Short mmCIF file of C-alpha atoms in Angstrom, two decimals:
data_model
loop_
_atom_site.label_atom_id
_atom_site.label_comp_id
_atom_site.label_asym_id
_atom_site.label_seq_id
_atom_site.Cartn_x
_atom_site.Cartn_y
_atom_site.Cartn_z
CA MET A 248 15.53 -41.54 95.06
CA LYS A 249 13.05 -40.38 92.47
CA MET A 250 14.27 -38.38 89.51
CA ASP A 251 12.11 -36.53 86.99
CA LYS A 252 12.26 -38.15 83.60
CA LYS A 253 13.69 -36.24 80.67
CA LEU A 254 11.30 -34.47 78.33
CA SER A 255 11.00 -36.12 74.94
CA VAL A 256 10.83 -34.33 71.61
CA VAL A 257 7.04 -34.67 71.50
CA GLU A 258 6.69 -33.30 75.02
CA LEU A 259 8.94 -30.32 74.19
CA LEU A 260 6.86 -29.50 71.12
CA GLU A 261 3.62 -29.92 73.07
CA GLN A 262 4.80 -27.51 75.75
CA ALA A 263 6.04 -25.05 73.12
CA VAL A 264 2.67 -25.02 71.31
CA LYS A 265 0.81 -24.84 74.63
CA LEU A 266 2.97 -21.88 75.67
CA LEU A 267 2.16 -20.07 72.44
CA LEU A 268 -1.59 -20.72 72.53
CA SER A 269 -2.11 -20.22 76.25
CA ASN A 270 -1.21 -16.52 76.23
CA ILE A 271 -2.73 -14.28 73.56
CA ASN A 272 -0.39 -11.43 74.51
CA LEU A 273 2.67 -13.57 73.83
CA ALA A 274 1.24 -14.65 70.48
CA LEU A 275 0.58 -11.00 69.58
CA ILE A 276 4.12 -9.89 70.46
CA ILE A 277 5.65 -12.78 68.52
CA PHE A 278 3.45 -12.01 65.50
CA LEU A 279 4.43 -8.32 65.47
CA CYS A 280 8.15 -8.95 65.92
CA SER A 281 8.12 -11.69 63.23
CA LEU A 282 6.30 -9.55 60.67
CA PRO A 283 9.39 -7.65 59.36
CA LEU A 284 11.30 -10.93 59.02
CA PHE A 285 8.36 -12.52 57.21
CA CYS A 286 8.16 -9.67 54.66
CA PHE A 287 11.90 -9.77 54.03
CA LEU A 288 11.97 -13.57 53.74
CA ILE A 289 9.55 -13.47 50.80
CA PHE A 290 12.02 -11.33 48.86
CA PHE A 291 14.99 -13.36 50.10
CA GLU A 292 13.44 -16.73 49.25
CA LEU A 293 12.65 -15.59 45.71
CA SER A 294 16.31 -14.61 45.31
CA LEU A 295 17.41 -17.91 46.84
CA GLN A 296 15.14 -19.91 44.52
CA THR A 297 16.58 -18.16 41.48
CA THR A 298 20.16 -18.73 42.69
CA LEU A 299 19.52 -22.43 43.32
CA SER A 300 17.83 -22.78 39.93
CA PHE A 301 20.80 -21.25 38.10
CA THR A 302 23.23 -23.32 40.20
CA TYR A 303 21.42 -26.53 39.29
CA GLN A 304 21.38 -25.56 35.59
CA PHE A 305 25.08 -24.73 35.64
CA LEU A 306 26.12 -27.96 37.37
CA SER A 307 23.79 -30.03 35.20
CA LYS A 308 25.30 -28.52 32.05
CA GLN A 309 28.80 -29.33 33.29
CA VAL A 310 27.84 -32.96 33.91
CA ASN A 311 26.00 -33.26 30.58
CA LEU A 312 28.81 -31.59 28.63
CA GLU A 313 31.40 -33.94 30.14
CA LYS A 314 29.18 -36.90 29.31
CA ASP A 315 28.64 -35.69 25.74
CA SER A 316 32.36 -35.08 25.29
CA SER A 317 33.27 -38.58 26.47
CA GLU A 318 30.64 -40.17 24.22
CA ASN A 319 31.78 -38.18 21.20
CA ASP A 320 35.52 -38.77 21.61
CA LEU A 321 35.57 -41.42 18.86
CA PHE A 322 33.37 -39.31 16.62
CA LEU A 323 35.56 -36.23 17.04
CA GLN A 324 38.62 -38.20 16.02
CA THR A 325 37.04 -38.96 12.64
CA THR A 326 35.51 -35.54 11.87
CA ASN A 327 37.15 -32.43 10.54
CA TYR A 328 38.47 -29.51 12.57
CA LEU A 329 35.46 -27.26 11.90
CA THR A 330 33.06 -29.71 13.53
CA TYR A 331 35.22 -29.93 16.64
CA GLN A 332 35.61 -26.14 16.76
CA SER A 333 31.82 -25.69 16.49
CA LEU A 334 31.19 -28.07 19.40
CA TYR A 335 33.91 -26.36 21.45
CA GLN A 336 32.43 -22.88 20.81
CA GLN A 337 28.94 -24.14 21.73
CA ARG A 338 30.25 -25.50 25.02
CA ASN A 339 31.94 -22.17 25.84
CA ILE A 340 28.70 -20.30 25.08
CA TRP A 341 26.72 -22.56 27.46
CA GLU A 342 29.29 -22.16 30.23
CA ASP A 343 29.50 -18.37 29.81
CA SER A 344 25.70 -17.95 29.84
CA SER A 345 25.39 -20.09 32.97
CA GLU A 346 28.14 -18.17 34.78
CA ASN A 347 26.68 -14.80 33.70
CA ASP A 348 23.33 -15.78 35.20
CA LEU A 349 24.68 -17.48 38.31
CA ILE A 350 27.41 -15.18 39.64
CA PRO A 351 25.31 -11.96 40.05
CA TRP A 352 22.50 -13.86 41.77
CA LEU A 353 24.98 -15.68 44.01
CA ILE A 354 26.54 -12.38 45.13
CA LYS A 355 23.15 -10.76 45.64
CA THR A 356 21.77 -13.65 47.72
CA SER A 357 24.94 -13.82 49.85
CA LEU A 358 24.78 -10.09 50.62
CA LEU A 359 21.09 -10.33 51.53
CA TYR A 360 21.85 -13.22 53.87
CA PHE A 361 24.84 -11.69 55.67
CA PHE A 362 23.38 -8.28 56.44
CA PRO A 363 19.59 -7.75 56.40
CA TYR A 364 18.62 -11.35 57.15
CA THR A 365 21.06 -11.87 60.04
CA PHE A 366 20.09 -8.53 61.61
CA LEU A 367 16.34 -9.21 61.42
CA ASP A 368 16.80 -12.80 62.55
CA LEU A 369 18.81 -11.66 65.59
CA LEU A 370 16.18 -9.10 66.64
CA THR A 371 13.33 -11.58 66.11
CA THR A 372 15.07 -14.43 67.95
CA THR A 373 16.04 -12.26 70.93
CA THR A 374 12.50 -10.93 71.31
CA ILE A 375 10.86 -14.36 70.99
CA VAL A 376 13.21 -15.97 73.52
CA ALA A 377 12.91 -13.12 76.03
CA ALA A 378 9.11 -12.84 75.86
CA SER A 379 8.45 -16.58 75.89
CA SER A 380 10.80 -17.13 78.86
CA ILE A 381 9.02 -14.42 80.84
CA VAL A 382 5.64 -16.06 80.21
CA TYR A 383 7.01 -19.57 80.87
CA THR A 384 8.53 -18.66 84.24
CA SER A 385 5.96 -16.09 85.35
CA LYS A 386 3.57 -16.98 88.15
CA GLU A 387 1.17 -14.18 87.23
CA GLU A 388 -2.01 -15.31 85.48
CA PRO A 389 -2.61 -13.79 83.04
CA LEU A 390 0.41 -11.60 82.29
CA ARG A 391 -0.69 -8.20 81.00
CA LEU A 392 0.40 -7.03 77.54
CA LEU A 393 2.09 -3.80 78.65
CA ASP A 394 3.91 -5.56 81.45
CA LEU A 395 5.11 -8.29 79.09
CA VAL A 396 6.26 -5.71 76.53
CA HIS A 397 8.09 -3.68 79.17
CA ARG A 398 9.89 -6.69 80.65
CA SER A 399 10.77 -8.04 77.19
CA ILE A 400 12.22 -4.70 76.10
CA LYS A 401 14.25 -4.50 79.31
CA THR A 402 15.71 -7.96 78.73
CA PHE A 403 16.29 -7.11 75.06
CA GLN A 404 18.24 -3.95 75.93
CA LYS A 405 20.44 -5.70 78.50
CA ARG A 406 21.25 -8.75 76.37
CA LEU A 407 21.41 -7.41 72.79
CA GLY A 408 25.18 -6.75 72.86
CA GLY A 409 26.02 -10.20 74.18
CA CYS A 410 23.53 -11.85 71.80
CA LEU A 411 25.17 -10.06 68.90
CA ILE A 412 28.59 -11.45 69.84
CA THR A 413 27.19 -14.97 70.23
CA TYR A 414 25.28 -14.64 66.97
CA LEU A 415 28.47 -13.64 65.14
CA TYR A 416 30.21 -16.72 66.57
CA VAL A 417 27.31 -18.90 65.46
CA LEU A 418 27.24 -17.28 62.02
CA LEU A 419 30.98 -17.81 61.55
CA LEU A 420 30.81 -21.44 62.68
CA SER A 421 27.69 -22.34 60.69
CA THR A 422 28.94 -20.66 57.50
CA SER A 423 32.36 -22.32 57.75
CA VAL A 424 30.84 -25.75 58.39
CA PHE A 425 28.34 -25.31 55.57
CA LEU A 426 31.02 -24.30 53.08
CA PHE A 427 33.07 -27.31 54.19
CA PHE A 428 30.09 -29.67 53.77
CA LEU A 429 28.97 -28.18 50.45
CA PRO A 430 31.43 -30.19 48.27
CA PHE A 431 30.25 -33.43 49.93
CA PHE A 432 26.64 -32.38 49.32
CA LEU A 433 27.26 -31.72 45.63
CA LEU A 434 29.35 -34.88 45.36
CA PHE A 435 26.48 -36.95 46.73
CA PHE A 436 23.73 -35.57 44.50
CA PHE A 437 25.57 -35.01 41.25
CA GLY A 438 28.02 -37.86 41.75
CA VAL A 439 25.40 -40.47 42.57
CA PHE A 440 22.42 -39.35 40.56
CA SER A 441 24.20 -38.10 37.44
CA HIS A 442 27.67 -39.49 36.82
CA TRP A 443 27.26 -42.92 38.35
CA ALA A 444 23.75 -43.28 36.97
CA GLU A 445 25.19 -42.85 33.49
CA LYS A 446 27.88 -45.39 34.28
CA LEU A 447 25.24 -47.85 35.38
CA ASN A 448 23.24 -47.33 32.18
CA PHE A 449 26.40 -48.01 30.21
CA VAL A 450 27.25 -51.24 32.00
CA ARG A 451 23.68 -52.47 31.60
CA ARG A 452 24.38 -52.79 27.90
CA GLN A 453 27.19 -55.21 28.61
CA THR A 454 26.96 -58.95 29.14
CA SER A 455 25.80 -60.32 32.51
CA LEU A 456 29.32 -61.50 33.32
CA ASP A 457 30.81 -58.08 32.65
CA LEU A 458 28.09 -56.38 34.74
CA VAL A 459 28.99 -57.88 38.13
CA ILE A 460 32.21 -56.02 38.92
CA PRO A 461 31.07 -52.54 37.69
CA PHE A 462 27.79 -52.93 39.57
CA LEU A 463 29.61 -53.84 42.79
CA ILE A 464 31.90 -50.83 42.39
CA TYR A 465 28.88 -48.60 41.79
CA ALA A 466 27.08 -49.99 44.86
CA MET A 467 30.15 -49.46 47.06
CA VAL A 468 30.58 -45.86 45.88
CA VAL A 469 26.90 -45.09 46.52
CA LEU A 470 27.13 -46.70 49.97
CA VAL A 471 30.24 -44.73 50.94
CA GLN A 472 28.85 -41.44 49.67
CA ALA A 473 25.46 -41.98 51.34
CA THR A 474 27.11 -42.94 54.66
CA LEU A 475 29.40 -39.91 54.54
CA PHE A 476 26.51 -37.62 53.65
CA MET A 477 24.32 -38.89 56.52
CA TYR A 478 27.20 -38.70 59.00
CA LEU A 479 28.02 -35.10 58.09
CA THR A 480 24.34 -34.15 58.16
CA ALA A 481 23.95 -35.63 61.65
CA LYS A 482 27.05 -33.76 62.83
CA PHE A 483 25.78 -30.46 61.40
CA ILE A 484 22.38 -30.95 63.07
CA LYS A 485 24.02 -31.76 66.42
CA TRP A 486 26.16 -28.63 66.26
CA SER A 487 23.15 -26.55 65.18
CA ALA A 488 21.30 -27.63 68.32
CA GLY A 489 24.23 -26.41 70.44
CA TRP A 490 24.40 -23.12 68.56
CA ASN A 491 20.69 -22.51 69.06
CA MET A 492 20.98 -23.24 72.78
CA SER A 493 23.92 -20.82 73.05
CA LEU A 494 21.71 -18.01 71.72
CA VAL A 495 19.08 -18.86 74.32
CA VAL A 496 21.80 -18.83 77.00
CA SER A 497 22.96 -15.38 75.85
CA VAL A 498 19.44 -14.00 76.21
CA LEU A 499 18.39 -15.65 79.48
CA GLU A 500 21.50 -16.54 81.48
CA GLU A 501 22.49 -14.06 84.18
CA ASP A 502 25.98 -13.50 85.54
CA GLY A 503 27.28 -11.39 88.36
CA GLU A 504 25.77 -10.54 91.70
CA ASP A 505 23.18 -8.13 90.32
CA GLY A 506 22.34 -10.37 87.35
CA GLU A 507 22.91 -7.49 84.93
CA GLU A 508 25.79 -9.16 83.10
CA GLY A 509 25.10 -11.86 80.58
CA ILE A 510 27.04 -14.80 79.21
CA TYR A 511 28.01 -14.64 75.57
CA GLY A 512 30.51 -15.79 72.97
CA THR A 513 32.60 -18.85 73.77
CA ASP A 514 31.27 -18.89 77.34
CA ALA A 515 27.73 -19.24 76.02
CA LEU A 516 28.80 -22.06 73.71
CA SER A 517 30.53 -23.88 76.56
CA LEU A 518 27.57 -23.47 78.93
CA SER A 519 25.23 -24.64 76.18
CA ALA A 520 27.27 -27.82 75.77
CA TRP A 521 27.15 -28.40 79.54
CA TYR A 522 23.38 -27.94 79.72
CA ARG A 523 22.85 -30.34 76.82
CA LYS A 524 24.79 -33.24 78.32
CA GLY A 525 22.57 -36.28 78.22
CA HIS A 526 20.12 -34.62 75.82
CA GLU A 527 22.16 -34.75 72.60
CA LYS A 528 20.07 -37.44 70.93
CA ARG A 529 16.81 -35.64 71.73
CA ASP A 530 18.16 -32.34 70.41
CA VAL A 531 19.37 -33.99 67.20
CA TRP A 532 15.94 -35.48 66.52
CA MET A 533 14.24 -32.16 67.23
CA MET A 534 16.57 -30.19 64.95
CA LEU A 535 16.23 -32.87 62.27
CA LEU A 536 12.46 -32.51 62.46
CA PHE A 537 12.63 -28.74 61.88
CA LEU A 538 15.22 -29.19 59.11
CA VAL A 539 13.04 -31.70 57.25
CA PHE A 540 10.04 -29.40 57.72
CA ALA A 541 11.93 -26.44 56.21
CA VAL A 542 13.20 -28.50 53.25
CA VAL A 543 9.84 -30.13 52.53
CA THR A 544 7.99 -26.79 52.56
CA ARG A 545 10.51 -25.34 50.10
CA MET A 546 10.59 -28.26 47.67
CA PRO A 547 7.30 -27.55 45.76
CA CYS A 548 8.38 -23.99 44.94
CA LEU A 549 11.91 -25.07 44.03
CA TYR A 550 10.56 -27.81 41.78
CA SER A 551 8.01 -25.55 40.05
CA LYS A 552 10.47 -22.57 39.92
CA CYS A 553 8.14 -20.08 41.60
CA SER A 554 10.68 -17.26 41.31
CA LEU A 555 10.55 -17.50 37.49
CA ASN A 556 6.74 -17.42 37.42
CA THR A 557 5.57 -14.05 36.03
CA SER A 558 1.86 -14.53 36.79
CA GLY A 559 2.17 -13.63 40.49
CA LYS A 560 1.35 -17.12 41.72
CA GLY A 561 5.01 -17.75 42.45
CA VAL A 562 5.09 -14.87 44.95
CA LEU A 563 1.84 -16.12 46.50
CA TYR A 564 3.12 -19.68 46.92
CA THR A 565 6.42 -18.35 48.29
CA GLY A 566 4.52 -16.23 50.82
CA VAL A 567 2.55 -19.28 51.97
CA TYR A 568 5.57 -21.47 52.64
CA VAL A 569 7.52 -18.55 54.17
CA GLY A 570 4.63 -18.19 56.61
CA LEU A 571 4.89 -21.88 57.45
CA ILE A 572 8.65 -21.56 57.94
CA CYS A 573 8.14 -18.57 60.28
CA VAL A 574 5.62 -20.58 62.32
CA GLY A 575 8.08 -23.48 62.50
CA ASN A 576 10.84 -21.06 63.51
CA VAL A 577 8.71 -19.71 66.36
CA VAL A 578 7.89 -23.21 67.61
CA LYS A 579 11.59 -24.12 67.40
CA TRP A 580 12.67 -21.22 69.61
CA LEU A 581 9.86 -21.84 72.08
CA ALA A 582 10.97 -25.49 72.29
CA CYS A 583 14.55 -24.31 72.86
CA VAL A 584 13.36 -22.07 75.72
CA VAL A 585 11.47 -24.97 77.32
CA SER A 586 14.52 -27.21 76.86
CA TYR A 587 16.80 -24.56 78.40
CA HIS A 588 14.70 -24.24 81.55
CA ASP A 589 14.34 -28.02 81.81
CA CYS A 590 18.11 -28.56 81.46
CA LYS A 591 18.93 -25.72 83.87
CA THR A 592 16.56 -26.77 86.65
CA ARG A 593 17.29 -30.51 86.38
CA PRO A 594 20.59 -30.35 88.38
CA LEU A 595 18.78 -28.38 91.09
CA ARG A 596 15.98 -30.95 91.22
CA LYS A 597 18.53 -33.75 91.42
CA LYS A 598 20.32 -31.97 94.26
CA ALA A 599 17.03 -31.51 96.12
CA ASP A 600 16.15 -35.18 95.63
CA VAL A 601 19.56 -36.21 96.96
CA GLU A 602 19.14 -34.01 100.02
CA GLN A 603 15.68 -35.48 100.68
CA ALA A 604 17.01 -39.02 100.27
CA LYS A 605 19.75 -38.56 102.86
CA PRO A 606 19.02 -40.13 106.25
CA PRO A 607 18.45 -37.65 109.07
CA ALA A 608 21.46 -36.79 111.12
CA THR A 609 21.70 -38.49 114.51
#
């Protein structure tokens, strides 16, 4: 009994790119439907860069102020009250200025994410999945532009309500998980690279005998934090793969005798988990690849603070990496469509192989 082998991550990406490049009409539709999201993402990413910059400054000041306070404890005990009051007022001024800069940008970025971004992302995702699935499963060569547009709009109209419900489930789950993981994320970066780095610099000034135990404690803390951070990241990526597949299920899966009803909400999440059985490791690696791609493309602008650049180059650089992120987003959804059809048809192929392998009835 011969079974088709599972598609690897490389094969999924190859088929996704081939699907995009093999049909100019599909590429044109995807470009037009992604254009509004691209324009908005430039504005959103500039706001996000500024928020992250102020967040980093605020947290860095808290760490540095705590360090300075601990180092100056002995000095403050021997100085007069005015010196202590001056240092205390300076610390309050730094904290107030950081909070005054951070809180408005944090509220603004959150509002931009929860309404305009989610709405545009839903419309773009639904259109990409519907159009690419039509081209992937169509036996017509080539598929005409007007026919593709008409069939995509028809699928979009039938599935938009269910996709909206599934998207709200995904948004609630992803936001809740992210807010739960955020303290561990901050603990890892600021705990390891700031607080414990200062502790290590302090113990380096001690004798070699006194260095052993603090260094072992430091190494154990770093190991535990790094292990916890990687475990939570892997879990988040695994769940993200299931959430993405559930959106594809809401767009493409048909229910009922006439096929007019779709599957959405918790049913889409459950069916997504069933389709992905046996493919979890592949999906994790694929989602990790797109996550690393998104982070790496953002890092140069975050490091150089493009949003604070007044010469216009910051907007230009942001537009370039937003374009790369949009291209990666398109390839991701095309790969999810290919994976959906592969996972859906595999049980049918297995059943057909089993029927062929049965001995003829006597």
